Amino acid sequence: MAPSLRTVAERPARRAQTLRGARAAALAILAFGVVACGHVAPYQRAKLAHQTMDPDDAHSLGQEHMQAVQEGAIGGGVSATSGCGCN
Amino acid sequence: MTRRRLLGSAVVSVLVLGAGEREASADGASSVSWQTNGDTSVYVDSDAVSAITPSLSAKAEDPLAGWTANGSYLVDIISAASVDIVSTASPHWQEVRHAANVGFKYEPGTMGGGANASVSSEPDFISVTGGLTGSFDFERKNVTLDVGASYGHDRAGRSGTPFSVYALDLDRYSLAASLEIVLDRATTFTPAFELALEFGRQEKPYRYLPLFSASVAPTVPVGASGDLVNSLREPGRVAENLPDNRQRYAASGRLAHRFSGSTLILNDRLYADSWGLVSTTTDMRWVLDVGRRFFLWPHFRANLQRGVNFWQRAYVGQTANGSVDVPVYRAGDRELGPLYSIGFGPGARFDLGSSDPETWSLVIQAEGTYTRFENALFIDHRWAWFGGVGLERRFE
């Protein structure tokens, strides 16, 4: 069925609205990050640098693959590795 | 390649890790630190699927120069005689998958960038992915923004048939961002977002679905056995057919807190896609310091999902004028249907050998997962067992 004129006209407006929303959300999260962070100095980061805090610690490639196959969802993984200020 | 040869290669990989240690130790002036892992895991489930997965990975890092390089390689030897295979009178099959990835990251100051690439290959499937990443530190490394973009191409075919004769192609684009926030001296919080756009064919070439008359379809019970399905279904089967594009959205949060004698890591992910699949996944690991060199943890994972909006347990095929009308979109992959799963198991890390910076670690993990398929044919639940042993080497 061909889309109605109303649907076609609404599509760019909805896309622009979604983009504006995504930009606002990204800025809000970045602002939250700056405000919420504890301003911890490098010499105070012994606990943050502990090996068990590393996202890769106890990480098994086989286990990760098993989860990806068994669940319909993908993505949302954490890629940040330097924020603990360990390097 | 036989299982014995693959197990042998896993043992050889451990010996290679040891050889690497002696070479690196000779260069005592280097600020480069190394981490190498050799890991073998085993998977068995109640649906007659098993897999053994030896893997190798390595990471080199120079914190002063700001670069990191990593790579990994794994082999999956999969053996399957699942109910889907048996119900279509297909023989039990064995398959070997090879997967490798490499990555590089350079961050000399508060900004950095990197690149990564991966490839996965089976006799009837190949997947290639490449990506770029960027990293930006704010507030004296109390806030780190990581962004990434990637492109991947998958090609699925039929075993024994060249891709030039038969192939289903899929293009994948993804954008990801995460923000690691240091909340205090012992806590980090990391929200992450990912958008993935997929264009192309995602059907499994071997998957054919039974069809039922309109009056019979509602009476086919959840988990109906292969014999019952065969006694109720219409003659013939129809190939799976999925929409040719899909937008996936994932948002997650990782909270990590270091107590005086333990570390708690909580992950939660919310996911939705344009096919109507909505899910939530919670993952928790609580690492307890049993000793200075011995860590023990329970791991818990739960996944709850609503199926895709074209999911049906029993698809209706209407015969009219000599042809059969079937729903345009139809899926036989239980992981696209409504389900929940709960997994739980212990893990342990033993740090062996000399003290820092040279350390051997032995990591052992085990996990049992129960999955309930709430609206599927053939089975209504699955038990899966996973075990893994890894040897890790950190040295400078």
Short mmCIF file of N, CA and C in Angstrom, two decimals, chain B residues 83 87-88 208-213 216 220-237 313-315 376-379:
data_model
loop_
_atom_site.label_atom_id
_atom_site.label_comp_id
_atom_site.label_asym_id
_atom_site.label_seq_id
_atom_site.Cartn_x
_atom_site.Cartn_y
_atom_site.Cartn_z
N VAL B 83 17.02 -30.42 17.53
CA VAL B 83 15.68 -30.84 17.11
C VAL B 83 15.29 -30.23 15.77
N SER B 87 14.15 -32.72 12.92
CA SER B 87 12.77 -32.61 12.45
C SER B 87 12.68 -32.44 10.93
N THR B 88 13.78 -32.00 10.29
CA THR B 88 13.77 -31.88 8.83
C THR B 88 14.49 -33.06 8.18
N TYR B 208 13.82 -24.19 7.03
CA TYR B 208 12.50 -24.33 6.41
C TYR B 208 11.46 -24.55 7.50
N LEU B 209 10.31 -23.89 7.32
CA LEU B 209 9.30 -23.90 8.38
C LEU B 209 8.10 -24.76 7.98
N PRO B 210 7.51 -25.45 8.96
CA PRO B 210 6.27 -26.18 8.68
C PRO B 210 5.11 -25.18 8.59
N LEU B 211 4.11 -25.54 7.80
CA LEU B 211 2.91 -24.70 7.67
C LEU B 211 1.70 -25.49 8.15
N PHE B 212 0.71 -24.76 8.67
CA PHE B 212 -0.48 -25.41 9.21
C PHE B 212 -1.72 -24.76 8.61
N SER B 213 -2.81 -25.51 8.61
CA SER B 213 -4.06 -24.90 8.16
C SER B 213 -4.54 -23.93 9.24
N VAL B 216 -5.92 -25.55 12.36
CA VAL B 216 -5.02 -26.35 13.19
C VAL B 216 -3.98 -25.48 13.92
N VAL B 220 -1.69 -26.05 17.90
CA VAL B 220 -0.34 -26.63 18.01
C VAL B 220 0.29 -26.14 19.32
N PRO B 221 0.60 -27.04 20.23
CA PRO B 221 1.07 -26.58 21.54
C PRO B 221 2.51 -26.07 21.52
N VAL B 222 2.84 -25.24 22.50
CA VAL B 222 4.23 -24.79 22.69
C VAL B 222 5.11 -26.02 22.93
N GLY B 223 6.23 -26.08 22.23
CA GLY B 223 7.15 -27.20 22.42
C GLY B 223 6.68 -28.50 21.79
N ALA B 224 5.73 -28.41 20.85
CA ALA B 224 5.21 -29.62 20.19
C ALA B 224 6.37 -30.43 19.61
N SER B 225 6.35 -31.72 19.81
CA SER B 225 7.46 -32.57 19.35
C SER B 225 7.48 -32.64 17.82
N GLY B 226 8.60 -33.09 17.28
CA GLY B 226 8.74 -33.22 15.83
C GLY B 226 7.68 -34.13 15.25
N ASP B 227 7.38 -35.23 15.95
CA ASP B 227 6.36 -36.17 15.46
C ASP B 227 4.99 -35.52 15.44
N LEU B 228 4.67 -34.76 16.48
CA LEU B 228 3.35 -34.12 16.54
C LEU B 228 3.24 -33.05 15.43
N VAL B 229 4.32 -32.27 15.26
CA VAL B 229 4.32 -31.25 14.20
C VAL B 229 4.11 -31.91 12.84
N ASN B 230 4.81 -33.01 12.62
CA ASN B 230 4.68 -33.70 11.32
C ASN B 230 3.28 -34.26 11.11
N SER B 231 2.62 -34.64 12.19
CA SER B 231 1.28 -35.20 12.03
C SER B 231 0.24 -34.10 11.81
N LEU B 232 0.56 -32.86 12.22
CA LEU B 232 -0.42 -31.77 12.11
C LEU B 232 -0.19 -30.85 10.90
N ARG B 233 1.02 -30.82 10.41
CA ARG B 233 1.35 -29.81 9.40
C ARG B 233 0.82 -30.17 8.01
N GLU B 234 0.78 -29.14 7.15
CA GLU B 234 0.40 -29.33 5.76
C GLU B 234 1.61 -29.92 5.01
N PRO B 235 1.39 -30.51 3.84
CA PRO B 235 2.54 -31.04 3.08
C PRO B 235 3.51 -29.92 2.69
N GLY B 236 4.77 -30.24 2.65
CA GLY B 236 5.79 -29.26 2.21
C GLY B 236 6.18 -28.31 3.32
N ARG B 237 7.26 -27.60 3.08
CA ARG B 237 7.75 -26.60 4.03
C ARG B 237 8.09 -25.34 3.25
N ARG B 313 4.23 -18.99 16.39
CA ARG B 313 4.65 -20.37 16.71
C ARG B 313 4.33 -21.29 15.53
N ALA B 314 3.12 -21.12 14.97
CA ALA B 314 2.68 -21.99 13.87
C ALA B 314 2.17 -21.09 12.74
N TYR B 315 2.91 -21.04 11.65
CA TYR B 315 2.52 -20.18 10.53
C TYR B 315 1.44 -20.88 9.69
N ALA B 376 7.45 -21.39 21.07
CA ALA B 376 8.22 -22.01 19.98
C ALA B 376 7.80 -23.45 19.78
N LEU B 377 8.08 -23.95 18.60
CA LEU B 377 7.84 -25.36 18.30
C LEU B 377 9.04 -26.20 18.76
N PHE B 378 8.83 -27.47 18.86
CA PHE B 378 9.86 -28.49 19.09
C PHE B 378 10.40 -28.55 20.52
N ILE B 379 10.83 -27.43 21.06
CA ILE B 379 11.28 -27.47 22.47
C ILE B 379 10.74 -26.23 23.19
#
